[in-house]
Amino acid sequence: MIPSTVPRPPAHVRRTQLFVGALAVAAVVLFVLALLTINWPTWARVQSGLTRNVAPLLNGLVRPDLKTFPLAWRSMWETFHMAVLGTLLGAVLAFPLSFLAAGNLLGGRPFAMPGKALLVGVRTFPEILLAIIFVAAAGPGPTAGIMAMGLHSIGFLGKIFSDVIEGIDAGPTEAIRAAGGGPIQVFLYAVVPQVLPEFASNVLYRFEINLRAAAVLGLVGAGGIGLPLLQRLQFRRWDEVSMLLLVIIAFVVTVDLISSRIRRRLV
Amino acid sequence: MPEPTPLGTPAPRAAGAPRPPLVARLRSYLGLGVVAALAVVAYQSTNFDLASLFTGAADFFSFFGRLAPDWSALRIIWRPLIETMQIAYVGTVLGTSIALPLIFLASANTALDPISMLVARVVLTILRSIPDLLWAALFVTLLAPGALPGIVALTFFTVGVLAKLGSETVESADPGPLEALRAAGAGRNRTIVYAVWPQVAATMTSFILYSFEINVRASVILGFVGAGGIGQLLYTRLNFFDYSGVGAIVAVTFVVVLAVDAVSVWARSKLI
Amino acid sequence: MSHIAFQDVEVTYPGGLKALKGVTLEIPRGQFVVIVGLSGAGKSTLIRTVNSLVVPSKGDVAIDGASVTTARGAALRRMRSDIGMIFQTFNLVKRSSVLRNVLAGRLGDVPAWRGVLGTFPAADLAFAHECLARVGIPEKAFVRADALSGGQQQRVGIARALAQKPSVMLADEPVASLDPPTSHAVMSDLKRIAREDGITTIVNLHFIDMAREYADRIVGMRDGLVVFDGTPAEATDRAFEDIYGRPIDEDEDLRGA
Ligand SMILES: Nc1ncnc2c1ncn2[C@@H]1O[C@H](COP(=O)(O)OP(=O)(O)OP(=O)(O)O)[C@@H](O)[C@H]1O
Ligand SMILES: [Mg+2]
């Protein structure tokens, strides 16, 4: 076998290879550049942090403080309830908005534009930033967190809802119109049954996301398990941190399992 | 900053479905009942103040009025903004390189053996259940404040995000080519490289870009707990009630994040 | 000595279904064997015991006297790399180029990272091109596999198997997804290459006339047992009626010329 007999790839294949190769090189160069220019802490600083904390952390992780359990359990339930209300708030408000934003129902494209713009605007800010603002406006506590999550979820759910609505089958709509149904009948008997399972599934998905978000909103004083956790982190009470973490993980994993099971049956 | 667009729009349901049987309807009423009960319990336990929804919202918007940007703040914005992007990028790269081998370990069709598969799955499930800011708070305490804990936090977070998406993709790969390679005497590595990777590469790259989008938005707020980037500046400005400074930071960050998002979304659309 | 030896092979699938009930066959080197039988007779199961994709619950399959059935790990992989396999559904990586698909059969001892980067040894590349030339589609090397017709895809499947430089070739209904003229073209390619390289070949076929046309030897199976074993000349319509347990319809798709 003489290697020189190997045919060369055609030009367009080589161009693609070259392009992908260049991208890969650029990605690596960027990575190295970032590594070189990042403001790293001194090694001594990291080392002292590690030596002071790693052993106690591991110690705490294997021996979670049982006395912290009631607090952890209570705060996690509050977190859960915050996520429930935040998600519901978002879903209830996103529902009408999504019909406005969908291009195929109420009057068509030109009417959909403001709706879409509103949805994009509303999910522009991360919920933690919204939470800071709500804490400043309405005082600390779960209410601020719930409103932050609610507002943020409107954007997320509204976008998906309106995509679902735009994707519905026109057949049933026309069938009901042909049978003399008015817009209310069309809405109730053709649109809602088609979109409801998708809506419910996405609300559940958003709930999974919100539960995680709710667990950190306390870091800015917006209720839930985040605040007790942050305090114990700052005082390096690793055994108590460990208990709080365990409860968070167990709770989130359980909710994920149940939620994804329901979602699978919905769609 | 803007939420990344969800991956894939759900498929529309079959048209003209007949009215569901009684049991199914009862079940959906039951579901509604459960949700309603949950809402009531949650409402009471959190002392949620519905009225403040309106007063709060009013405050919220009046608050925005005070955010008129003071552009002189630009001078101090750009450095932490670059650091934000660095944290997001390095975290994504490191997270991806840890996630990929774990994904193949955790997928039934590419796993080494049942035990390591189970271990990988448990690890990934736990990683996935911890939110980004929590990772950051943890590593700030554990290491030192600054970009380093931010990077480590996003690395772990990325592994969690990628793992589930990735292993679902790997497990849904067409088994035919895998069998063909096994029949030809290929081991696990060769099967992954020649039969699995080509099938999932495009989707996987799209997921990596997607987690980069998530990480960029996360990196903006990491600074709230001391993990570097623009968030730290934002947090101090907020605490000093320097709202016009906050306005400038939010505006600039918003534009940059939107731009990164737009490029990434465009690249994703080219991939599939 | 026979090349492939089945010794009282039984296969029981999980669930208890007994797909092979004691098969003993000796296949000499270079023979082109066609296996026929009704759906569910155990043809695929039999062929898959040769490369241990299905492991017999009893009995043994040996190649050149070495047991495939008891081989494990690296030893099994080494034996498999000597056995090419062709599938009804081609089993190509659709998103990869034809050349890459062929190379995948070749690269037994090339490190995996070279596959990731796509830098293959020149000798392997040359050989992959040669294999494509032998199945008549050298010009398709850089085309994506899903851009080919069914017949061309099956030729890539054959080229991939050839790239292994196998001494045994297994083909499980290689033409069942193809139209009659393409079926014949693919079968004659397979037969010609087996002849030229002296490859021992086992093919499952559903079509009686094709079996008669290409086989050196026809093995008929029914219900997990070998019920016919003879030359094409001996495989009369009567014999086929025995194998199938019913009269053969005149209008059946026999894939005749
Ligand atoms: N993986 C499996 N698990 C359980 N039973 C199986 C499995 N594969 C095949 N069988 C059963 O074993 C029997 C023989 O199957 P086999 O695929 O060998 O038949 P075949 O002769 O190749 O049929 P066909 O012409 O339809 O391909 C059938 O009854 C089949 O249902
Ligand atoms: Mg079969």
mmCIF file with all atom_site columns, C-alpha atoms in Angstrom, chain A residues 27 30-31 34-35 37-41 45-46 49-50 53 57 78 80-82 85 88-89 123-126 128-130 132-134 137 142-143 146-147 151-152 156 159-160 163-164 167-169 172 193-194 197-198 202 206 212 216 219 229-230 233 236 238 245 248-249 252-253 256 265, chain B residues 1-6 9-16 27 35 38-39 41-43 45-49 52-53 56-57 59-60 63-64 79 83 86-87 89-90 93-94 125-126 128-131 133-134 137-138 141-145 147-148 151 210 221 224-225 234-235 238 243 250 254:
data_model
loop_
_atom_site.group_PDB
_atom_site.id
_atom_site.type_symbol
_atom_site.label_atom_id
_atom_site.label_alt_id
_atom_site.label_comp_id
_atom_site.label_asym_id
_atom_site.label_entity_id
_atom_site.label_seq_id
_atom_site.pdbx_PDB_ins_code
_atom_site.Cartn_x
_atom_site.Cartn_y
_atom_site.Cartn_z
_atom_site.occupancy
_atom_site.B_iso_or_equiv
_atom_site.pdbx_formal_charge
_atom_site.auth_seq_id
_atom_site.auth_comp_id
_atom_site.auth_asym_id
_atom_site.auth_atom_id
_atom_site.pdbx_PDB_model_num
ATOM 1   C CA . ALA A 1 27  ? -11.331 27.806 21.822 1.00 0.00 ? 27  ALA A CA 1
ATOM 2   C CA . LEU A 1 30  ? -9.138  31.627 24.549 1.00 0.00 ? 30  LEU A CA 1
ATOM 3   C CA . PHE A 1 31  ? -9.003  29.116 27.372 1.00 0.00 ? 31  PHE A CA 1
ATOM 4   C CA . ALA A 1 34  ? -8.297  33.296 30.264 1.00 0.00 ? 34  ALA A CA 1
ATOM 5   C CA . LEU A 1 35  ? -6.204  31.088 32.531 1.00 0.00 ? 35  LEU A CA 1
ATOM 6   C CA . THR A 1 37  ? -5.148  36.689 32.742 1.00 0.00 ? 37  THR A CA 1
ATOM 7   C CA . ILE A 1 38  ? -7.571  35.720 35.494 1.00 0.00 ? 38  ILE A CA 1
ATOM 8   C CA . ASN A 1 39  ? -6.941  37.406 38.801 1.00 0.00 ? 39  ASN A CA 1
ATOM 9   C CA . TRP A 1 40  ? -5.969  34.284 40.754 1.00 0.00 ? 40  TRP A CA 1
ATOM 10  C CA . PRO A 1 41  ? -5.696  34.390 44.519 1.00 0.00 ? 41  PRO A CA 1
ATOM 11  C CA . ARG A 1 45  ? -4.294  32.145 50.442 1.00 0.00 ? 45  ARG A CA 1
ATOM 12  C CA . VAL A 1 46  ? -5.904  29.126 48.846 1.00 0.00 ? 46  VAL A CA 1
ATOM 13  C CA . GLY A 1 49  ? -8.264  28.216 53.167 1.00 0.00 ? 49  GLY A CA 1
ATOM 14  C CA . LEU A 1 50  ? -7.959  24.579 52.241 1.00 0.00 ? 50  LEU A CA 1
ATOM 15  C CA . ASN A 1 53  ? -11.523 24.089 56.017 1.00 0.00 ? 53  ASN A CA 1
ATOM 16  C CA . LEU A 1 57  ? -15.751 20.099 56.012 1.00 0.00 ? 57  LEU A CA 1
ATOM 17  C CA . GLU A 1 78  ? -40.642 27.069 53.349 1.00 0.00 ? 78  GLU A CA 1
ATOM 18  C CA . PHE A 1 80  ? -40.695 24.379 48.723 1.00 0.00 ? 80  PHE A CA 1
ATOM 19  C CA . HIS A 1 81  ? -43.756 26.498 49.419 1.00 0.00 ? 81  HIS A CA 1
ATOM 20  C CA . MET A 1 82  ? -42.036 29.542 47.967 1.00 0.00 ? 82  MET A CA 1
ATOM 21  C CA . LEU A 1 85  ? -46.338 29.947 44.924 1.00 0.00 ? 85  LEU A CA 1
ATOM 22  C CA . LEU A 1 88  ? -48.166 29.242 40.251 1.00 0.00 ? 88  LEU A CA 1
ATOM 23  C CA . LEU A 1 89  ? -47.947 33.004 40.168 1.00 0.00 ? 89  LEU A CA 1
ATOM 24  C CA . ARG A 1 123 ? -37.145 37.411 31.943 1.00 0.00 ? 123 ARG A CA 1
ATOM 25  C CA . THR A 1 124 ? -34.239 39.707 31.213 1.00 0.00 ? 124 THR A CA 1
ATOM 26  C CA . PHE A 1 125 ? -33.121 39.762 34.828 1.00 0.00 ? 125 PHE A CA 1
ATOM 27  C CA . PRO A 1 126 ? -32.068 36.793 36.951 1.00 0.00 ? 126 PRO A CA 1
ATOM 28  C CA . ILE A 1 128 ? -31.789 36.859 42.381 1.00 0.00 ? 128 ILE A CA 1
ATOM 29  C CA . LEU A 1 129 ? -31.473 40.416 41.065 1.00 0.00 ? 129 LEU A CA 1
ATOM 30  C CA . LEU A 1 130 ? -35.252 40.756 41.049 1.00 0.00 ? 130 LEU A CA 1
ATOM 31  C CA . ILE A 1 132 ? -32.759 42.059 45.729 1.00 0.00 ? 132 ILE A CA 1
ATOM 32  C CA . ILE A 1 133 ? -35.018 44.722 44.297 1.00 0.00 ? 133 ILE A CA 1
ATOM 33  C CA . PHE A 1 134 ? -38.140 43.230 45.891 1.00 0.00 ? 134 PHE A CA 1
ATOM 34  C CA . ALA A 1 137 ? -39.006 47.459 47.974 1.00 0.00 ? 137 ALA A CA 1
ATOM 35  C CA . PRO A 1 142 ? -40.509 34.889 51.423 1.00 0.00 ? 142 PRO A CA 1
ATOM 36  C CA . THR A 1 143 ? -42.886 37.328 49.774 1.00 0.00 ? 143 THR A CA 1
ATOM 37  C CA . ILE A 1 146 ? -41.997 34.504 45.605 1.00 0.00 ? 146 ILE A CA 1
ATOM 38  C CA . MET A 1 147 ? -42.562 37.654 43.612 1.00 0.00 ? 147 MET A CA 1
ATOM 39  C CA . LEU A 1 151 ? -42.017 37.543 37.688 1.00 0.00 ? 151 LEU A CA 1
ATOM 40  C CA . HIS A 1 152 ? -39.133 35.611 36.232 1.00 0.00 ? 152 HIS A CA 1
ATOM 41  C CA . PHE A 1 156 ? -39.964 31.650 30.799 1.00 0.00 ? 156 PHE A CA 1
ATOM 42  C CA . LYS A 1 159 ? -42.376 32.034 25.917 1.00 0.00 ? 159 LYS A CA 1
ATOM 43  C CA . ILE A 1 160 ? -42.926 28.274 25.985 1.00 0.00 ? 160 ILE A CA 1
ATOM 44  C CA . ASP A 1 163 ? -44.641 28.443 21.278 1.00 0.00 ? 163 ASP A CA 1
ATOM 45  C CA . VAL A 1 164 ? -47.016 25.607 22.181 1.00 0.00 ? 164 VAL A CA 1
ATOM 46  C CA . GLY A 1 167 ? -47.733 24.842 17.245 1.00 0.00 ? 167 GLY A CA 1
ATOM 47  C CA . ILE A 1 168 ? -51.310 23.623 17.688 1.00 0.00 ? 168 ILE A CA 1
ATOM 48  C CA . ASP A 1 169 ? -53.188 21.832 14.981 1.00 0.00 ? 169 ASP A CA 1
ATOM 49  C CA . PRO A 1 172 ? -60.053 21.112 15.572 1.00 0.00 ? 172 PRO A CA 1
ATOM 50  C CA . PRO A 1 193 ? -57.439 20.596 25.398 1.00 0.00 ? 193 PRO A CA 1
ATOM 51  C CA . GLN A 1 194 ? -54.583 20.687 22.920 1.00 0.00 ? 194 GLN A CA 1
ATOM 52  C CA . PRO A 1 197 ? -50.753 18.796 28.829 1.00 0.00 ? 197 PRO A CA 1
ATOM 53  C CA . GLU A 1 198 ? -47.792 20.714 27.396 1.00 0.00 ? 198 GLU A CA 1
ATOM 54  C CA . ASN A 1 202 ? -43.613 22.910 31.424 1.00 0.00 ? 202 ASN A CA 1
ATOM 55  C CA . ARG A 1 206 ? -40.212 25.361 35.785 1.00 0.00 ? 206 ARG A CA 1
ATOM 56  C CA . ARG A 1 212 ? -33.334 25.264 43.133 1.00 0.00 ? 212 ARG A CA 1
ATOM 57  C CA . VAL A 1 216 ? -30.504 30.302 47.128 1.00 0.00 ? 216 VAL A CA 1
ATOM 58  C CA . LEU A 1 219 ? -28.693 34.577 50.270 1.00 0.00 ? 219 LEU A CA 1
ATOM 59  C CA . LEU A 1 229 ? -27.134 28.034 55.107 1.00 0.00 ? 229 LEU A CA 1
ATOM 60  C CA . LEU A 1 230 ? -25.145 31.155 54.295 1.00 0.00 ? 230 LEU A CA 1
ATOM 61  C CA . LEU A 1 233 ? -21.136 28.745 55.944 1.00 0.00 ? 233 LEU A CA 1
ATOM 62  C CA . ARG A 1 236 ? -17.858 27.531 59.173 1.00 0.00 ? 236 ARG A CA 1
ATOM 63  C CA . TRP A 1 238 ? -19.586 22.500 58.713 1.00 0.00 ? 238 TRP A CA 1
ATOM 64  C CA . LEU A 1 245 ? -27.053 20.398 52.272 1.00 0.00 ? 245 LEU A CA 1
ATOM 65  C CA . ILE A 1 248 ? -31.618 20.236 50.137 1.00 0.00 ? 248 ILE A CA 1
ATOM 66  C CA . ILE A 1 249 ? -30.207 17.407 48.029 1.00 0.00 ? 249 ILE A CA 1
ATOM 67  C CA . VAL A 1 252 ? -34.588 18.377 45.289 1.00 0.00 ? 252 VAL A CA 1
ATOM 68  C CA . VAL A 1 253 ? -33.818 14.844 44.080 1.00 0.00 ? 253 VAL A CA 1
ATOM 69  C CA . ASP A 1 256 ? -37.236 15.907 40.499 1.00 0.00 ? 256 ASP A CA 1
ATOM 70  C CA . ARG A 1 265 ? -47.178 10.580 31.788 1.00 0.00 ? 265 ARG A CA 1
ATOM 71  C CA . MET B 2 1   ? -29.982 38.448 32.107 1.00 0.00 ? 1   MET B CA 1
ATOM 72  C CA . PRO B 2 2   ? -31.972 36.817 29.352 1.00 0.00 ? 2   PRO B CA 1
ATOM 73  C CA . GLU B 2 3   ? -33.082 33.280 29.914 1.00 0.00 ? 3   GLU B CA 1
ATOM 74  C CA . PRO B 2 4   ? -31.658 30.957 27.254 1.00 0.00 ? 4   PRO B CA 1
ATOM 75  C CA . THR B 2 5   ? -34.321 29.808 24.882 1.00 0.00 ? 5   THR B CA 1
ATOM 76  C CA . PRO B 2 6   ? -35.585 26.386 25.911 1.00 0.00 ? 6   PRO B CA 1
ATOM 77  C CA . THR B 2 9   ? -40.270 23.255 21.330 1.00 0.00 ? 9   THR B CA 1
ATOM 78  C CA . PRO B 2 10  ? -42.614 20.556 22.539 1.00 0.00 ? 10  PRO B CA 1
ATOM 79  C CA . ALA B 2 11  ? -44.491 18.681 19.861 1.00 0.00 ? 11  ALA B CA 1
ATOM 80  C CA . PRO B 2 12  ? -48.144 19.566 19.422 1.00 0.00 ? 12  PRO B CA 1
ATOM 81  C CA . ARG B 2 13  ? -50.655 17.029 20.645 1.00 0.00 ? 13  ARG B CA 1
ATOM 82  C CA . ALA B 2 14  ? -52.690 14.870 18.322 1.00 0.00 ? 14  ALA B CA 1
ATOM 83  C CA . ALA B 2 15  ? -55.680 16.733 17.000 1.00 0.00 ? 15  ALA B CA 1
ATOM 84  C CA . GLY B 2 16  ? -59.320 16.077 17.703 1.00 0.00 ? 16  GLY B CA 1
ATOM 85  C CA . ARG B 2 27  ? -57.412 11.976 37.842 1.00 0.00 ? 27  ARG B CA 1
ATOM 86  C CA . VAL B 2 35  ? -52.307 21.800 43.364 1.00 0.00 ? 35  VAL B CA 1
ATOM 87  C CA . LEU B 2 38  ? -50.643 22.895 48.017 1.00 0.00 ? 38  LEU B CA 1
ATOM 88  C CA . ALA B 2 39  ? -51.224 26.517 47.099 1.00 0.00 ? 39  ALA B CA 1
ATOM 89  C CA . VAL B 2 41  ? -50.834 25.457 52.500 1.00 0.00 ? 41  VAL B CA 1
ATOM 90  C CA . ALA B 2 42  ? -47.960 27.332 50.880 1.00 0.00 ? 42  ALA B CA 1
ATOM 91  C CA . TYR B 2 43  ? -49.842 30.608 51.071 1.00 0.00 ? 43  TYR B CA 1
ATOM 92  C CA . SER B 2 45  ? -46.914 28.882 55.669 1.00 0.00 ? 45  SER B CA 1
ATOM 93  C CA . THR B 2 46  ? -45.018 31.607 53.823 1.00 0.00 ? 46  THR B CA 1
ATOM 94  C CA . ASN B 2 47  ? -47.358 34.413 54.986 1.00 0.00 ? 47  ASN B CA 1
ATOM 95  C CA . PHE B 2 48  ? -47.434 35.452 51.372 1.00 0.00 ? 48  PHE B CA 1
ATOM 96  C CA . ASP B 2 49  ? -48.814 38.943 51.173 1.00 0.00 ? 49  ASP B CA 1
ATOM 97  C CA . SER B 2 52  ? -47.862 43.579 48.447 1.00 0.00 ? 52  SER B CA 1
ATOM 98  C CA . LEU B 2 53  ? -47.952 42.077 44.989 1.00 0.00 ? 53  LEU B CA 1
ATOM 99  C CA . GLY B 2 56  ? -44.478 45.772 45.705 1.00 0.00 ? 56  GLY B CA 1
ATOM 100 C CA . ALA B 2 57  ? -44.928 45.898 41.969 1.00 0.00 ? 57  ALA B CA 1
ATOM 101 C CA . ASP B 2 59  ? -42.320 50.035 44.230 1.00 0.00 ? 59  ASP B CA 1
ATOM 102 C CA . PHE B 2 60  ? -40.601 47.791 41.775 1.00 0.00 ? 60  PHE B CA 1
ATOM 103 C CA . PHE B 2 63  ? -37.348 51.644 41.658 1.00 0.00 ? 63  PHE B CA 1
ATOM 104 C CA . PHE B 2 64  ? -36.606 51.231 37.981 1.00 0.00 ? 64  PHE B CA 1
ATOM 105 C CA . ARG B 2 79  ? -12.617 44.769 34.037 1.00 0.00 ? 79  ARG B CA 1
ATOM 106 C CA . GLU B 2 83  ? -13.657 38.560 34.536 1.00 0.00 ? 83  GLU B CA 1
ATOM 107 C CA . GLN B 2 86  ? -13.622 34.443 31.863 1.00 0.00 ? 86  GLN B CA 1
ATOM 108 C CA . ILE B 2 87  ? -15.275 32.690 34.787 1.00 0.00 ? 87  ILE B CA 1
ATOM 109 C CA . TYR B 2 89  ? -15.823 30.306 29.828 1.00 0.00 ? 89  TYR B CA 1
ATOM 110 C CA . VAL B 2 90  ? -13.253 28.536 31.965 1.00 0.00 ? 90  VAL B CA 1
ATOM 111 C CA . VAL B 2 93  ? -14.578 24.215 29.490 1.00 0.00 ? 93  VAL B CA 1
ATOM 112 C CA . LEU B 2 94  ? -13.527 22.516 32.721 1.00 0.00 ? 94  LEU B CA 1
ATOM 113 C CA . THR B 2 125 ? -27.849 13.391 40.338 1.00 0.00 ? 125 THR B CA 1
ATOM 114 C CA . ILE B 2 126 ? -26.349 14.969 43.441 1.00 0.00 ? 126 ILE B CA 1
ATOM 115 C CA . ARG B 2 128 ? -27.505 18.403 39.515 1.00 0.00 ? 128 ARG B CA 1
ATOM 116 C CA . SER B 2 129 ? -29.511 19.104 42.643 1.00 0.00 ? 129 SER B CA 1
ATOM 117 C CA . ILE B 2 130 ? -27.246 21.893 43.924 1.00 0.00 ? 130 ILE B CA 1
ATOM 118 C CA . PRO B 2 131 ? -27.844 25.382 42.499 1.00 0.00 ? 131 PRO B CA 1
ATOM 119 C CA . LEU B 2 133 ? -24.989 30.170 43.870 1.00 0.00 ? 133 LEU B CA 1
ATOM 120 C CA . LEU B 2 134 ? -24.820 27.502 46.530 1.00 0.00 ? 134 LEU B CA 1
ATOM 121 C CA . ALA B 2 137 ? -21.007 30.263 48.483 1.00 0.00 ? 137 ALA B CA 1
ATOM 122 C CA . LEU B 2 138 ? -19.490 26.912 49.410 1.00 0.00 ? 138 LEU B CA 1
ATOM 123 C CA . THR B 2 141 ? -15.718 29.787 52.141 1.00 0.00 ? 141 THR B CA 1
ATOM 124 C CA . LEU B 2 142 ? -13.616 26.790 51.270 1.00 0.00 ? 142 LEU B CA 1
ATOM 125 C CA . LEU B 2 143 ? -10.978 28.454 49.060 1.00 0.00 ? 143 LEU B CA 1
ATOM 126 C CA . ALA B 2 144 ? -10.832 32.247 48.980 1.00 0.00 ? 144 ALA B CA 1
ATOM 127 C CA . PRO B 2 145 ? -13.059 34.983 47.581 1.00 0.00 ? 145 PRO B CA 1
ATOM 128 C CA . ALA B 2 147 ? -12.703 34.344 40.502 1.00 0.00 ? 147 ALA B CA 1
ATOM 129 C CA . LEU B 2 148 ? -11.354 30.969 41.621 1.00 0.00 ? 148 LEU B CA 1
ATOM 130 C CA . ILE B 2 151 ? -14.787 28.957 38.299 1.00 0.00 ? 151 ILE B CA 1
ATOM 131 C CA . TYR B 2 210 ? -26.462 26.008 26.034 1.00 0.00 ? 210 TYR B CA 1
ATOM 132 C CA . ILE B 2 221 ? -24.572 36.972 39.941 1.00 0.00 ? 221 ILE B CA 1
ATOM 133 C CA . PHE B 2 224 ? -23.221 38.391 45.225 1.00 0.00 ? 224 PHE B CA 1
ATOM 134 C CA . VAL B 2 225 ? -21.587 35.781 47.424 1.00 0.00 ? 225 VAL B CA 1
ATOM 135 C CA . LEU B 2 234 ? -23.166 45.294 41.433 1.00 0.00 ? 234 LEU B CA 1
ATOM 136 C CA . TYR B 2 235 ? -23.661 44.161 45.016 1.00 0.00 ? 235 TYR B CA 1
ATOM 137 C CA . LEU B 2 238 ? -26.589 48.274 45.494 1.00 0.00 ? 238 LEU B CA 1
ATOM 138 C CA . TYR B 2 243 ? -28.691 53.318 41.749 1.00 0.00 ? 243 TYR B CA 1
ATOM 139 C CA . VAL B 2 250 ? -27.074 46.345 34.560 1.00 0.00 ? 250 VAL B CA 1
ATOM 140 C CA . PHE B 2 254 ? -27.398 43.143 29.774 1.00 0.00 ? 254 PHE B CA 1
#
